[in-house]
Amino acid sequence: MPGQPQTQPAVPRARVANLANALTGVRLLLVPVFLVLLFAEGGHETSWRIAAFTVFAVAVITDKFDGALARSYGMVTEFGTLADPVADKALIGAALIGLSLLGDLPWWVTVIILTREIGVTALRFAVLRHGVIPASRGGKLKTLMQAVAIGLFVLPLANWSPVWMSVAWGIMSVAVVLTVLTGMDYVVSAVRDSRGRPSGQ
């Protein structure tokens, strides 16, 4: 009727129990499975390392699908927004630390990557009230290179061919450089974004 305020239809909220969040949960559950396989039989038995690589690859693939599903089918939830990066960092962190403990990856590589990932995640939550800074193309490339490099180090390449180890180190070197550069870029973007907003917002 004229003169009466018009009510807006309520926007349905995505249910926490959806396929995208289920994939995130699966990725979290795969982390301990991956570690058990990685350290089985002393950590350097070929068949167990291949099994660990398979689990790692499946976990990485779920990361590609859960975000796409959430955005495409309206499954974005607060739980998923928080749990997805936690699952990513848990998987990458477990793999890096595990490889370093086994002596297959120098600790300086693990420290550089984890320092960047933890620092950027903390910064992301710190500026969350100002809005989310979207991942750049460099950040997405960094994530891909990290996953490929770690996957190659999980495989028993040293038992197969030194050439493959050279390839793995080449990709890991690119991943480390991208990790540092994109981390610096994210810090600059976050500072610039917060300074560009009026105080109190």
Short mmCIF file of C-alpha atoms in Angstrom, two decimals:
data_model
loop_
_atom_site.label_atom_id
_atom_site.label_comp_id
_atom_site.label_asym_id
_atom_site.label_seq_id
_atom_site.Cartn_x
_atom_site.Cartn_y
_atom_site.Cartn_z
CA MET A 1 0.00 0.00 0.00
CA PRO A 2 1.09 3.61 -0.63
CA GLY A 3 2.94 5.20 2.28
CA GLN A 4 3.97 1.94 3.82
CA PRO A 5 7.65 0.96 3.82
CA GLN A 6 8.59 -1.71 1.40
CA THR A 7 10.24 -4.72 2.96
CA GLN A 8 13.14 -6.33 1.15
CA PRO A 9 13.06 -10.08 0.78
CA ALA A 10 15.58 -11.79 3.04
CA VAL A 11 18.68 -13.02 1.29
CA PRO A 12 19.05 -16.72 2.01
CA ARG A 13 22.23 -17.58 3.87
CA ALA A 14 24.32 -20.48 2.66
CA ARG A 15 24.20 -23.53 4.87
CA VAL A 16 27.42 -24.47 6.63
CA ALA A 17 26.81 -28.11 5.69
CA ASN A 18 27.47 -27.84 1.96
CA LEU A 19 29.73 -29.53 -0.56
CA ALA A 20 32.36 -26.77 -0.62
CA ASN A 21 32.84 -26.90 3.16
CA ALA A 22 32.82 -30.69 3.04
CA LEU A 23 35.77 -30.60 0.63
CA THR A 24 37.58 -28.22 2.97
CA GLY A 25 36.94 -30.66 5.82
CA VAL A 26 38.25 -33.54 3.72
CA ARG A 27 41.44 -31.57 3.05
CA LEU A 28 41.95 -31.08 6.79
CA LEU A 29 41.40 -34.78 7.44
CA LEU A 30 43.90 -35.70 4.73
CA VAL A 31 46.72 -33.83 6.48
CA PRO A 32 47.35 -36.47 9.19
CA VAL A 33 46.87 -39.24 6.61
CA PHE A 34 49.53 -37.59 4.44
CA LEU A 35 51.95 -37.35 7.38
CA VAL A 36 51.49 -40.99 8.33
CA LEU A 37 52.28 -42.05 4.77
CA LEU A 38 55.20 -39.63 4.48
CA PHE A 39 56.94 -41.00 7.58
CA ALA A 40 56.06 -44.66 7.03
CA GLU A 41 59.02 -47.08 6.98
CA GLY A 42 61.45 -44.34 7.96
CA GLY A 43 60.18 -41.88 5.38
CA HIS A 44 62.22 -42.96 2.37
CA GLU A 45 60.50 -46.07 1.09
CA THR A 46 59.43 -45.56 -2.52
CA SER A 47 55.91 -46.99 -2.40
CA TRP A 48 54.99 -45.05 0.74
CA ARG A 49 56.32 -41.81 -0.71
CA ILE A 50 54.22 -42.34 -3.85
CA ALA A 51 51.18 -42.96 -1.64
CA ALA A 52 51.95 -39.76 0.30
CA PHE A 53 52.23 -37.85 -2.98
CA THR A 54 48.84 -39.20 -4.10
CA VAL A 55 47.15 -38.00 -0.91
CA PHE A 56 48.88 -34.62 -1.21
CA ALA A 57 47.72 -34.27 -4.82
CA VAL A 58 44.12 -35.13 -3.90
CA ALA A 59 44.19 -32.55 -1.11
CA VAL A 60 45.52 -29.88 -3.48
CA ILE A 61 42.78 -30.70 -6.00
CA THR A 62 40.07 -30.28 -3.34
CA ASP A 63 41.46 -26.79 -2.72
CA LYS A 64 40.80 -25.91 -6.36
CA PHE A 65 37.25 -27.24 -6.30
CA ASP A 66 35.90 -25.99 -2.96
CA GLY A 67 36.51 -22.32 -3.69
CA ALA A 68 35.05 -22.58 -7.20
CA LEU A 69 31.96 -24.38 -5.90
CA ALA A 70 31.44 -21.87 -3.10
CA ARG A 71 31.58 -18.89 -5.45
CA SER A 72 29.62 -20.43 -8.32
CA TYR A 73 26.76 -21.94 -6.33
CA GLY A 74 26.35 -19.51 -3.44
CA MET A 75 28.01 -21.76 -0.84
CA VAL A 76 30.23 -19.08 0.70
CA THR A 77 30.00 -19.17 4.51
CA GLU A 78 31.94 -17.62 7.38
CA PHE A 79 33.10 -21.10 8.35
CA GLY A 80 34.42 -21.75 4.86
CA THR A 81 36.12 -18.36 4.69
CA LEU A 82 38.03 -19.15 7.88
CA ALA A 83 38.54 -22.89 7.42
CA ASP A 84 39.80 -22.80 3.82
CA PRO A 85 43.06 -20.88 4.47
CA VAL A 86 43.60 -22.90 7.66
CA ALA A 87 43.35 -26.14 5.68
CA ASP A 88 45.72 -24.77 3.02
CA LYS A 89 48.35 -23.70 5.54
CA ALA A 90 48.00 -26.97 7.48
CA LEU A 91 48.66 -29.01 4.33
CA ILE A 92 51.57 -26.90 3.09
CA GLY A 93 53.05 -26.55 6.58
CA ALA A 94 52.80 -30.28 7.30
CA ALA A 95 54.50 -31.13 4.00
CA LEU A 96 57.32 -28.62 4.42
CA ILE A 97 58.05 -29.50 8.04
CA GLY A 98 57.82 -33.22 7.27
CA LEU A 99 60.26 -32.96 4.36
CA SER A 100 62.69 -30.92 6.46
CA LEU A 101 62.51 -33.40 9.34
CA LEU A 102 63.35 -36.17 6.89
CA GLY A 103 66.31 -34.19 5.58
CA ASP A 104 64.85 -33.87 2.08
CA LEU A 105 64.34 -30.12 2.17
CA PRO A 106 66.56 -27.49 3.85
CA TRP A 107 65.00 -25.80 6.86
CA TRP A 108 65.62 -22.33 5.41
CA VAL A 109 63.11 -23.06 2.63
CA THR A 110 60.50 -24.18 5.16
CA VAL A 111 61.10 -21.15 7.39
CA ILE A 112 60.83 -18.64 4.53
CA ILE A 113 57.60 -20.09 3.14
CA LEU A 114 55.89 -20.64 6.49
CA THR A 115 56.89 -17.19 7.81
CA ARG A 116 55.32 -15.61 4.74
CA GLU A 117 52.17 -17.73 4.85
CA ILE A 118 51.54 -17.26 8.57
CA GLY A 119 52.35 -13.55 8.39
CA VAL A 120 50.06 -12.88 5.45
CA THR A 121 47.25 -14.92 7.01
CA ALA A 122 47.53 -12.91 10.23
CA LEU A 123 47.55 -9.67 8.24
CA ARG A 124 44.53 -10.80 6.24
CA PHE A 125 42.51 -11.26 9.43
CA ALA A 126 43.84 -7.96 10.83
CA VAL A 127 42.50 -5.95 7.88
CA LEU A 128 39.34 -8.03 7.45
CA ARG A 129 37.13 -5.21 8.78
CA HIS A 130 38.29 -3.07 5.86
CA GLY A 131 37.42 -5.78 3.37
CA VAL A 132 39.22 -8.70 1.79
CA ILE A 133 42.18 -7.98 -0.47
CA PRO A 134 41.73 -10.38 -3.39
CA ALA A 135 44.49 -12.79 -4.34
CA SER A 136 46.63 -11.42 -7.15
CA ARG A 137 47.72 -13.37 -10.19
CA GLY A 138 51.15 -13.56 -8.63
CA GLY A 139 49.65 -15.01 -5.46
CA LYS A 140 47.79 -17.67 -7.40
CA LEU A 141 50.93 -18.52 -9.36
CA LYS A 142 52.85 -18.71 -6.07
CA THR A 143 50.35 -21.20 -4.68
CA LEU A 144 50.57 -23.34 -7.81
CA MET A 145 54.37 -23.33 -7.81
CA GLN A 146 54.50 -24.21 -4.11
CA ALA A 147 52.16 -27.16 -4.61
CA VAL A 148 54.06 -28.47 -7.65
CA ALA A 149 57.45 -28.04 -5.97
CA ILE A 150 56.38 -29.70 -2.72
CA GLY A 151 54.74 -32.52 -4.64
CA LEU A 152 57.97 -33.18 -6.53
CA PHE A 153 59.97 -33.24 -3.30
CA VAL A 154 57.50 -35.71 -1.79
CA LEU A 155 58.09 -38.07 -4.70
CA PRO A 156 61.25 -40.21 -4.38
CA LEU A 157 62.92 -38.43 -7.30
CA ALA A 158 66.41 -38.91 -5.87
CA ASN A 159 65.92 -42.66 -6.33
CA TRP A 160 64.94 -42.22 -9.98
CA SER A 161 67.07 -39.57 -11.64
CA PRO A 162 69.21 -36.59 -10.56
CA VAL A 163 67.73 -34.67 -13.48
CA TRP A 164 64.29 -34.77 -11.85
CA MET A 165 65.78 -33.45 -8.61
CA SER A 166 67.26 -30.55 -10.57
CA VAL A 167 63.79 -29.83 -11.99
CA ALA A 168 62.28 -29.99 -8.50
CA TRP A 169 64.87 -27.55 -7.16
CA GLY A 170 64.31 -25.21 -10.09
CA ILE A 171 60.57 -25.06 -9.41
CA MET A 172 61.12 -24.73 -5.66
CA SER A 173 63.49 -21.80 -6.26
CA VAL A 174 60.81 -20.04 -8.32
CA ALA A 175 58.25 -20.81 -5.60
CA VAL A 176 60.47 -19.28 -2.90
CA VAL A 177 61.07 -16.11 -4.93
CA LEU A 178 57.34 -15.73 -5.66
CA THR A 179 56.56 -16.40 -2.00
CA VAL A 180 58.75 -13.49 -0.90
CA LEU A 181 57.68 -11.08 -3.64
CA THR A 182 53.93 -11.70 -3.29
CA GLY A 183 54.22 -11.46 0.49
CA MET A 184 55.81 -8.02 0.18
CA ASP A 185 53.17 -7.00 -2.37
CA TYR A 186 50.37 -8.08 -0.04
CA VAL A 187 51.82 -6.04 2.84
CA VAL A 188 52.09 -2.96 0.64
CA SER A 189 48.51 -3.43 -0.63
CA ALA A 190 47.15 -3.87 2.90
CA VAL A 191 48.93 -0.74 4.19
CA ARG A 192 47.86 1.34 1.18
CA ASP A 193 44.26 0.13 1.51
CA SER A 194 44.06 0.93 5.24
CA ARG A 195 45.57 4.41 4.76
CA GLY A 196 43.19 5.17 1.93
CA ARG A 197 40.12 4.68 4.10
CA PRO A 198 38.69 7.38 6.38
CA SER A 199 39.41 6.90 10.09
CA GLY A 200 36.75 4.98 11.97
CA GLN A 201 35.92 2.72 9.04
#
